[in-house]
XYZ file of C-alpha atoms in Angstrom:
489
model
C 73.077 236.740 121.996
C 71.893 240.338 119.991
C 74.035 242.822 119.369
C 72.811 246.694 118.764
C 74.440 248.755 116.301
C 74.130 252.432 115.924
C 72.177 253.609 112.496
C 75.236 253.855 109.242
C 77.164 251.323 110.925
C 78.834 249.048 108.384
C 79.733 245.303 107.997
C 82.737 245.743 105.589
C 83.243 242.598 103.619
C 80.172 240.683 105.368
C 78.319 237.937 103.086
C 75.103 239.116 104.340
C 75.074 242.839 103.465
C 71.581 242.652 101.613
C 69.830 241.903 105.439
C 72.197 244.842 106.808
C 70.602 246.939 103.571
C 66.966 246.408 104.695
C 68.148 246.650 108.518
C 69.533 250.045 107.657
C 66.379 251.181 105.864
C 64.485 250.739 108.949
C 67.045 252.377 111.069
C 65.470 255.761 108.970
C 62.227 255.316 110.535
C 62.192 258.047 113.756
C 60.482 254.747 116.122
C 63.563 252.848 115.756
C 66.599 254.164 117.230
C 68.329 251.277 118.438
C 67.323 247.972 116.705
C 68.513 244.449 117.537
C 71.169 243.290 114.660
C 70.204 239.843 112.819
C 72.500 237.541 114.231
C 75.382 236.771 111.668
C 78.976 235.837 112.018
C 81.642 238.252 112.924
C 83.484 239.053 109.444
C 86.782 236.995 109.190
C 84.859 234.585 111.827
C 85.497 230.729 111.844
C 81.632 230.974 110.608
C 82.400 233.422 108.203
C 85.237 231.881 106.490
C 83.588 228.592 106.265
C 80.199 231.023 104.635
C 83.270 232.486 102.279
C 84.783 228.443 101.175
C 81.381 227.388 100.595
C 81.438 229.673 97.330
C 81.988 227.700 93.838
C 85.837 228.255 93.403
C 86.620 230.023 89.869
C 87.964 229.283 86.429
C 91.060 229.895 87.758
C 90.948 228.058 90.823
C 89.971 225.229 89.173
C 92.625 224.828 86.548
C 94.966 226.166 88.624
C 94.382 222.492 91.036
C 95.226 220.790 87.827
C 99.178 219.928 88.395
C 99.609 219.060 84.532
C 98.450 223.113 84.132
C 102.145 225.152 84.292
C 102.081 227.838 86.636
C 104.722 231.118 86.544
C 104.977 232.160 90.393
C 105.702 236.104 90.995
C 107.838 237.436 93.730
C 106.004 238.888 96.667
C 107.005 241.927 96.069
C 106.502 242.216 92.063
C 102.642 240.826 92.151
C 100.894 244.158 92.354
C 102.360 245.455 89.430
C 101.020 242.929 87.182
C 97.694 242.658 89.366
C 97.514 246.049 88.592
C 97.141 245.436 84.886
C 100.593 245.546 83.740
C 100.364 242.916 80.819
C 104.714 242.222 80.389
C 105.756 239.709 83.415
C 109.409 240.279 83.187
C 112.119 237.884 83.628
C 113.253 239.572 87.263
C 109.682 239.270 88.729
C 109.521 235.485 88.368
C 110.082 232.970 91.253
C 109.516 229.884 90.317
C 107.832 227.828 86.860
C 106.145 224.767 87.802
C 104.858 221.916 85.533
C 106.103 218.834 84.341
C 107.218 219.237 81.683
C 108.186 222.754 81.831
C 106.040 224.856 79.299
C 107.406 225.205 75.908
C 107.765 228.568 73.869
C 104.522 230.020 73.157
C 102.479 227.364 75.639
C 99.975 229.047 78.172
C 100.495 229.045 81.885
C 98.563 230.466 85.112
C 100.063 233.091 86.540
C 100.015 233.285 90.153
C 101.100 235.528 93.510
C 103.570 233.904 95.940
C 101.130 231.630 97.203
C 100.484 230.446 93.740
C 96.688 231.908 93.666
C 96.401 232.442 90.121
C 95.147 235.879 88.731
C 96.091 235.575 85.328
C 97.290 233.565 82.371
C 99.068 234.077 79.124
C 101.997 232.859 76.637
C 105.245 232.148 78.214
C 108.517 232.363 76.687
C 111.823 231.295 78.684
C 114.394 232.740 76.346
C 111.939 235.730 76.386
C 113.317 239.432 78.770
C 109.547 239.122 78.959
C 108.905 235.548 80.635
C 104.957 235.872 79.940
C 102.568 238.126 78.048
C 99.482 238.110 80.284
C 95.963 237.437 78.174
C 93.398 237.599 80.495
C 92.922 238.998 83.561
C 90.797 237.594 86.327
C 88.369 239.986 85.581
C 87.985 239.598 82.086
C 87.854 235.696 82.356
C 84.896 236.005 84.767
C 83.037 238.378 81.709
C 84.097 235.927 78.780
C 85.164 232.229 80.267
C 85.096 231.690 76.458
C 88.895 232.918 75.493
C 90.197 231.009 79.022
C 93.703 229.098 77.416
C 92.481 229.282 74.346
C 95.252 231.339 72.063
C 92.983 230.635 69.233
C 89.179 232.050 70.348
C 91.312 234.845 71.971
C 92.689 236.474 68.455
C 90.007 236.099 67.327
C 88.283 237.794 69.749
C 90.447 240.534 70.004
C 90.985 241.086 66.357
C 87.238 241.342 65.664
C 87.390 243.804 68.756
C 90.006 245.748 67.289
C 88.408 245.715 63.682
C 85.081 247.050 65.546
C 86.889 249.936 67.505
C 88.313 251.000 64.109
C 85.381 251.858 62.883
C 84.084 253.501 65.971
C 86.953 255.908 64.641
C 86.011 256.000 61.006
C 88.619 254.202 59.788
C 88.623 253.688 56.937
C 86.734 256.261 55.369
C 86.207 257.952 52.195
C 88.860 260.353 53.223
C 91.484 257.680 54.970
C 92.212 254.032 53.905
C 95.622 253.789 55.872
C 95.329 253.066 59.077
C 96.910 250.841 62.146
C 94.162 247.821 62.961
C 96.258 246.118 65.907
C 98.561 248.046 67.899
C 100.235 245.264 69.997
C 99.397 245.237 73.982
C 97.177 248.857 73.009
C 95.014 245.901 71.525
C 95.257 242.997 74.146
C 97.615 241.006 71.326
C 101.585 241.697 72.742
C 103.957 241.698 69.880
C 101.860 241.693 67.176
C 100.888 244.653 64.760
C 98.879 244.795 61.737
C 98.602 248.503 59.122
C 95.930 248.759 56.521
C 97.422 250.057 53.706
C 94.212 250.634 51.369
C 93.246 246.963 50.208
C 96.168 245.038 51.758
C 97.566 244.465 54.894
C 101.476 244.154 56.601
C 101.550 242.486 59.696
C 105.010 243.235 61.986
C 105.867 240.668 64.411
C 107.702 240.750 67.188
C 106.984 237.868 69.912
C 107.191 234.055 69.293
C 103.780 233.343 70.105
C 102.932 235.357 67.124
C 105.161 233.141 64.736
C 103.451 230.227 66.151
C 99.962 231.613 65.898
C 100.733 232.692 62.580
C 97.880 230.896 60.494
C 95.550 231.427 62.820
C 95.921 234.700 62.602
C 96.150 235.260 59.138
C 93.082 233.133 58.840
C 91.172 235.250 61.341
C 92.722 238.985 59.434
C 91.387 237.059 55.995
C 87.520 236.607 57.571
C 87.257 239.801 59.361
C 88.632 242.768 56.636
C 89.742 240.224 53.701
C 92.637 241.960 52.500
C 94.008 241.294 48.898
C 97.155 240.694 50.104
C 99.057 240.107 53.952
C 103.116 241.220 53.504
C 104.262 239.533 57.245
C 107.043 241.512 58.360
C 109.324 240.121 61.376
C 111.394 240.957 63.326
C 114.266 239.093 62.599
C 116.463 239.840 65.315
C 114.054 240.675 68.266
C 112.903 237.129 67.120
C 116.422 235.900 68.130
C 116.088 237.422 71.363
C 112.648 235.582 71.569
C 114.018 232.296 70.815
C 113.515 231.503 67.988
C 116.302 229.370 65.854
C 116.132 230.999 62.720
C 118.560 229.546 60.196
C 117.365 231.343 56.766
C 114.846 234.698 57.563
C 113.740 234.127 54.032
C 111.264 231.686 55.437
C 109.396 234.180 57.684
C 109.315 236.786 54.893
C 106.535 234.426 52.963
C 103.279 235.520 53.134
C 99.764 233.993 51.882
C 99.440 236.258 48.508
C 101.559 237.235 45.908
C 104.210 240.155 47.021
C 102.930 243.445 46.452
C 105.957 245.841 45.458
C 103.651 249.699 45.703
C 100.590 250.295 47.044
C 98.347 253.837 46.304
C 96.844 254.482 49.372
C 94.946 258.285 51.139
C 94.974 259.771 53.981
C 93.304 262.834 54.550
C 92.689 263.294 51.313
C 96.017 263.245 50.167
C 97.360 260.521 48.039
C 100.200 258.381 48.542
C 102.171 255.274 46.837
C 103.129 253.202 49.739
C 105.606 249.718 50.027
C 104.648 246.786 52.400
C 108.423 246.206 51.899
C 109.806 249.998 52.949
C 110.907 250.892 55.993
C 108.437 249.713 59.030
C 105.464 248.486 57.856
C 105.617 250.752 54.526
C 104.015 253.886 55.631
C 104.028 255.654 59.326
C 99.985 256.526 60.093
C 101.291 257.075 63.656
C 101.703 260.809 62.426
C 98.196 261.286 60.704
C 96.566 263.761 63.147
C 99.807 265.880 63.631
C 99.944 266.649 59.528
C 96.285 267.142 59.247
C 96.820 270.079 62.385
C 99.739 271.353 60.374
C 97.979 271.622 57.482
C 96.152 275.227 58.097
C 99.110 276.799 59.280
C 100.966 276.827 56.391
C 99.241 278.809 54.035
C 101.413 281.460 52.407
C 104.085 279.812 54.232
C 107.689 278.664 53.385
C 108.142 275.128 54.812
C 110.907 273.003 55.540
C 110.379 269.392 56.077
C 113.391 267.649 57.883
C 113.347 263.806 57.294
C 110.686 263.889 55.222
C 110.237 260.018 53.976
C 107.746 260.063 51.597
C 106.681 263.843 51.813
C 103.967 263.268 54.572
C 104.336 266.774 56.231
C 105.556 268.120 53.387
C 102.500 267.440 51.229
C 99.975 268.235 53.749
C 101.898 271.922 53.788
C 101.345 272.198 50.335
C 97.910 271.226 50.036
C 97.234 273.863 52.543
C 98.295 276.708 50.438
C 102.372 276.733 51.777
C 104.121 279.430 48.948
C 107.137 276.623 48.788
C 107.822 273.822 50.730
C 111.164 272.088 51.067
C 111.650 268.362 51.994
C 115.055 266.709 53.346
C 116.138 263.203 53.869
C 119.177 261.010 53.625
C 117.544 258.448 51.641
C 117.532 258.278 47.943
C 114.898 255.989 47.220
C 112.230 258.332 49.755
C 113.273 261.452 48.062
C 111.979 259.932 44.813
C 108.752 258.487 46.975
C 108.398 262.032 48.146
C 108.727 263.541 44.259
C 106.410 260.958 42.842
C 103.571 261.494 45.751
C 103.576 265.533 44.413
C 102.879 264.600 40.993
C 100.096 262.321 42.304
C 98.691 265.284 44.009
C 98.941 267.354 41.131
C 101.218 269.735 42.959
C 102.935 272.211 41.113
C 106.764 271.589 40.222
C 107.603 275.114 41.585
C 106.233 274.727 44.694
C 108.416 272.117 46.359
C 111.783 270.831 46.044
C 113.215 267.190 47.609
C 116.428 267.467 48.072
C 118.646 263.909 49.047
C 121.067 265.402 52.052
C 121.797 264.818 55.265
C 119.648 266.671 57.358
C 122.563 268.254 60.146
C 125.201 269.142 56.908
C 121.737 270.561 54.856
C 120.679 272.707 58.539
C 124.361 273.795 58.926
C 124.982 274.978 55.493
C 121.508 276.871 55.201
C 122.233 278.663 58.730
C 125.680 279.755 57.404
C 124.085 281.265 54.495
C 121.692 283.505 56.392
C 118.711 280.635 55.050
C 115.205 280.301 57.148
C 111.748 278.993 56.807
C 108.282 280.381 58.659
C 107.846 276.573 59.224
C 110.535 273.879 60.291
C 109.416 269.893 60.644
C 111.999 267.950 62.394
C 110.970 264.062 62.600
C 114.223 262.348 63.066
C 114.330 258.199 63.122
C 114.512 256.354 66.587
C 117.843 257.835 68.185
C 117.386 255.977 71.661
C 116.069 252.717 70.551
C 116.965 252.087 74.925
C 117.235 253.562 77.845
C 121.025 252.360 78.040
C 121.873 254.724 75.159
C 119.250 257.319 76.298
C 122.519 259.718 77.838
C 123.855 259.857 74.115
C 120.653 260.390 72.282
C 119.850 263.263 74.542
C 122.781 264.853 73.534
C 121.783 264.393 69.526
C 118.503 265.860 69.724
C 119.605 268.551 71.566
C 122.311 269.763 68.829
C 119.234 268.693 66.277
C 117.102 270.712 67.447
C 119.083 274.043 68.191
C 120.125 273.672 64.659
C 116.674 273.766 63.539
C 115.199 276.404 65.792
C 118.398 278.220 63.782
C 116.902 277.775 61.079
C 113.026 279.179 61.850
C 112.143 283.031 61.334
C 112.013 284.962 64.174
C 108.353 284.385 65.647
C 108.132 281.267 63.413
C 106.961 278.024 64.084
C 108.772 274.761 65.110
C 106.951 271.053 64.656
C 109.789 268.807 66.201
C 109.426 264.679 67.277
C 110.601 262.113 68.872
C 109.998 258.172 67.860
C 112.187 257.178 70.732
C 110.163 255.348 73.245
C 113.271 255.802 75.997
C 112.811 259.762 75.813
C 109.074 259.531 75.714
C 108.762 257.519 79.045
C 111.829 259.572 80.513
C 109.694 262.676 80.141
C 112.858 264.785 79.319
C 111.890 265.818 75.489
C 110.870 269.391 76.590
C 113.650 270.208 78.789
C 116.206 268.684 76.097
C 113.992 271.450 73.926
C 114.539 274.535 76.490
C 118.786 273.029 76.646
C 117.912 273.719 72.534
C 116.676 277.104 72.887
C 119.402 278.213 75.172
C 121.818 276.978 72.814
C 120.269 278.534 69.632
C 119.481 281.787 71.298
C 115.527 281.314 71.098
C 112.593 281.602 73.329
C 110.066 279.043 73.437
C 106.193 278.907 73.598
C 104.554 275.231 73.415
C 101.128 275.397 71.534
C 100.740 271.856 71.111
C 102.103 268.657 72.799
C 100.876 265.494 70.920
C 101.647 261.758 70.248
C 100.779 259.308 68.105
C 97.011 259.262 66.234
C 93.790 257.309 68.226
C 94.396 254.044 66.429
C 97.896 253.470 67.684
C 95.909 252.804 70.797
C 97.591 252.381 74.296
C 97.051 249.760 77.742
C 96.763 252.481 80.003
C 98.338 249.748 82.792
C 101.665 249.929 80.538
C 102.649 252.913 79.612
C 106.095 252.021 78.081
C 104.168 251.294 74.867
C 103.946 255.201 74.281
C 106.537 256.221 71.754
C 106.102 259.188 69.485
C 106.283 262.915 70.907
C 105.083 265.925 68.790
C 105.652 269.240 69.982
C 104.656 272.686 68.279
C 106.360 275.724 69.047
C 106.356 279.331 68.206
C 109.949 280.828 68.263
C 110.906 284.055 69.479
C 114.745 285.374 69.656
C 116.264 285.430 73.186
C 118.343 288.240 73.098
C 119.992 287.313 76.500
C 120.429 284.090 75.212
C 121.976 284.814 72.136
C 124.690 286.757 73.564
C 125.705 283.825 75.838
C 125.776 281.234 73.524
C 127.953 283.675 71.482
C 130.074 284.289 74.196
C 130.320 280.505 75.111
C 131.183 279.370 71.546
């Protein structure tokens, strides 16, 4: 029997759509206004299901029939997240691991919707918060089959894809030879991270798979950029959480090459001495676009540089004409990283001064005396390393940061950060800034709102790996303000 259909009408979902193309075509011609419909099977038919099964099942499908292949089954209600990209399965989305015998730390499983139709597979880790770091999507298996369960041909495939994007960035470059390379899940490689630091390279890890993948990655870093040296880096006790039964740490710290105590590396022109052993993984590139902006705004300028590590902001004020510049930080050994990185520049002694203090007694003092800058850096370490002690460090970088807006000339410029993933992702760093200005008796215009530079890249589909907020702005006294806070205190 024929059935007529109007011209536009659609088949959604239909096998056949190529003859309902053609038959729409003709439907333009002015003779044919109503055209029998080739006889096909209603969608969702008997007919049509049994067109659909006749398809070759996938890659997935396939393995996923094999019972010796483990499987992590998702919650109903938790699947979309992760079909959705997300690459972290967390422990509270998991229903049920089958296999016999249950996968090991660091094995690869399927991972599958309720009715364990797998749509994914990665590394799985029962001790883990994160049960399994997802690999491969459906979608990319079906585009390269060739990384499907194999850890191995997938870092290397996603190192050499990282390496290639690098370059698409100019990195390295005449100008820059320290740089991030892999930027864990931004890079398709959860819990692993590799800096260039000139020649050599410092790889932090912070999954188990990576510990067990180890030499093949360090093989794969050694044929694709063939660094002098690799300084690996763990984390000891996120490894713990991971599972891991680490007895002496010493035996992670080993790396392929002989230890490598300084390192002279440049970055935007400026030179630096770097340590794969110093804090992180020896020097923070995260904050390489944000010091080159800074840079032209400081000429003729006084500048205060508020944990200042190794003189980063400090030394890009300088080299852009700043009259003095002024760098704080609690630690002895980066005050004398910070000195040592002016003399490499060939800055002169009377335009800076690195002063070892603690950066709330050094802001209180100077605001007692009457002391101010034209421009203030505040880049304090991670205060909310969680979300569970977000409350507290909301409450620290607001009396930070009214203490430094204290110290900025009126109509003078504030650079302030957060590392803090937990304020990031909360999205409360600019109102904890306006609680600031109240407080200090300042209004506030935002020029610039910033995070980390382009290599520190991110999965768009997980968003908790953003971490580092920079925020510029231009002070101006709030005399309303002012008189309440004075009344208050």
């Amino acid at each position: 029997m024929l059935r007529t259909f109007r011209p536009g009408h659609r088949l959604v979902g239909h096998p056949s759509w190529q003859q309902q193309h053609a038959w729409r075509k003709l439907c333009k011609l002015k003779q044919a206004r109503r055209i029998p419909a080739p006889e096909l099977p209603r969608p969702f038919s008997p007919a049509c299901r049994q067109s659909y099964s006749s398809l070759p099942p996938s890659l997935l499908e396939k393995v996923g029939r094999n019972p010796e292949v483990a499987k992590v089954v998702l919650k109903k209600g938790k699947v979309q997240l992760f079909k959705n990209g997300s690459p972290m399965v967390y422990s509270g989305a998991v229903d049920s691991v089958v296999g016999r015998p249950p996968p090991a730390i660091g094995d690869t499983v399927l991972v599958t919707d309720g009715a364990k139709q797998p749509f994914a597979w990665g590394v799985f880790n029962s001790e883990s918060m994160f049960r399994v770091r997802i690999m491969q999507m459906e979608e990319e298996i079906l585009n390269d089959p060739s990384c499907f369960m194999d850890m191995e041909r997938l870092i290397q495939t996603r190192i050499s894809a990282a390496v290639e994007l690098r370059k698409l960035l100019d990195l390295p470059s005449n100008e820059t030879n320290v740089y991030r390379l892999v930027n864990s899940e931004g890079d398709g490689l959860s819990g692993l991270i590799a800096d260039v630091l000139g020649g050599h390279l410092v790889v932090a890890s912070s999954a188990a798979w990576v510990e067990k993948y180890r030499k093949t990655i360090e093989e794969v870093f050694y044929k694709q950029i063939n660094p002098k040296s690799i300084t690996w880096k763990p984390s000891i006790e996120i490894l713990k959480e991971e599972g891991l039964r680490i007895s002496d740490p010493t035996e992670l710290l080993m790396d392929l090459s002989d230890e490598v105590d300084e390192i002279e590396v440049i970055e935007n022109g400026i030179r630096y001495r770097a340590s794969p052993t110093g804090q992180k993984t020896g020097f923070y590139a995260d904050q390489r676009e944000n010091r080159h902006f800074l840079r032209p705004l400081c000429k003729g300028k006084r500048v205060l540089d508020l944990c200042c590590y190794s003189g980063g902001f400090a030394l890009n004020a300088a080299v852009g004409g700043a009259s003095h510049v002024t760098g704080v930080d609690s630690s002895g050994p980066a005050i004398e990283l910070a000195k040592a990185n002016a003399v490499l520049n060939g800055i002169e002694e009377g335009r800076y001064t690195f002063l070892r203090q603690d950066i709330k007694h050094f802001l209180s003092l100077s605001v007692a005396e009457g002391k101010s800058w034209d421009i203030v850096i505040l880049d304090p370490p991670k205060l909310a390393p969680s979300r569970r002690v977000l409350p507290r460090a909301v409450a620290s970088y607001r009396r930070l940061n009214a203490l430094a807006m204290r110290a900025v000339n009126p109509s003078g410029l504030l650079m302030t950060c957060s590392c803090s993933g937990a304020m990031t992702q909360s999205g409360q760093f600019l109102s904890v800034l306006q609680e600031a200005a109240r407080q200090a008796g300042r209004k506030l215009t935002q020029l610039r709102y910033a995070g980390a530079s382009p290599d520190h890249t991110l999965d768009v589909s997980y968003p908790e790996g953003a971490y580092l907020t920079n925020v510029l702005l231009k002070m101006f006294r709030d005399g309303l303000s002012l008189i309440l806070t004075e009344f208050e205190g």
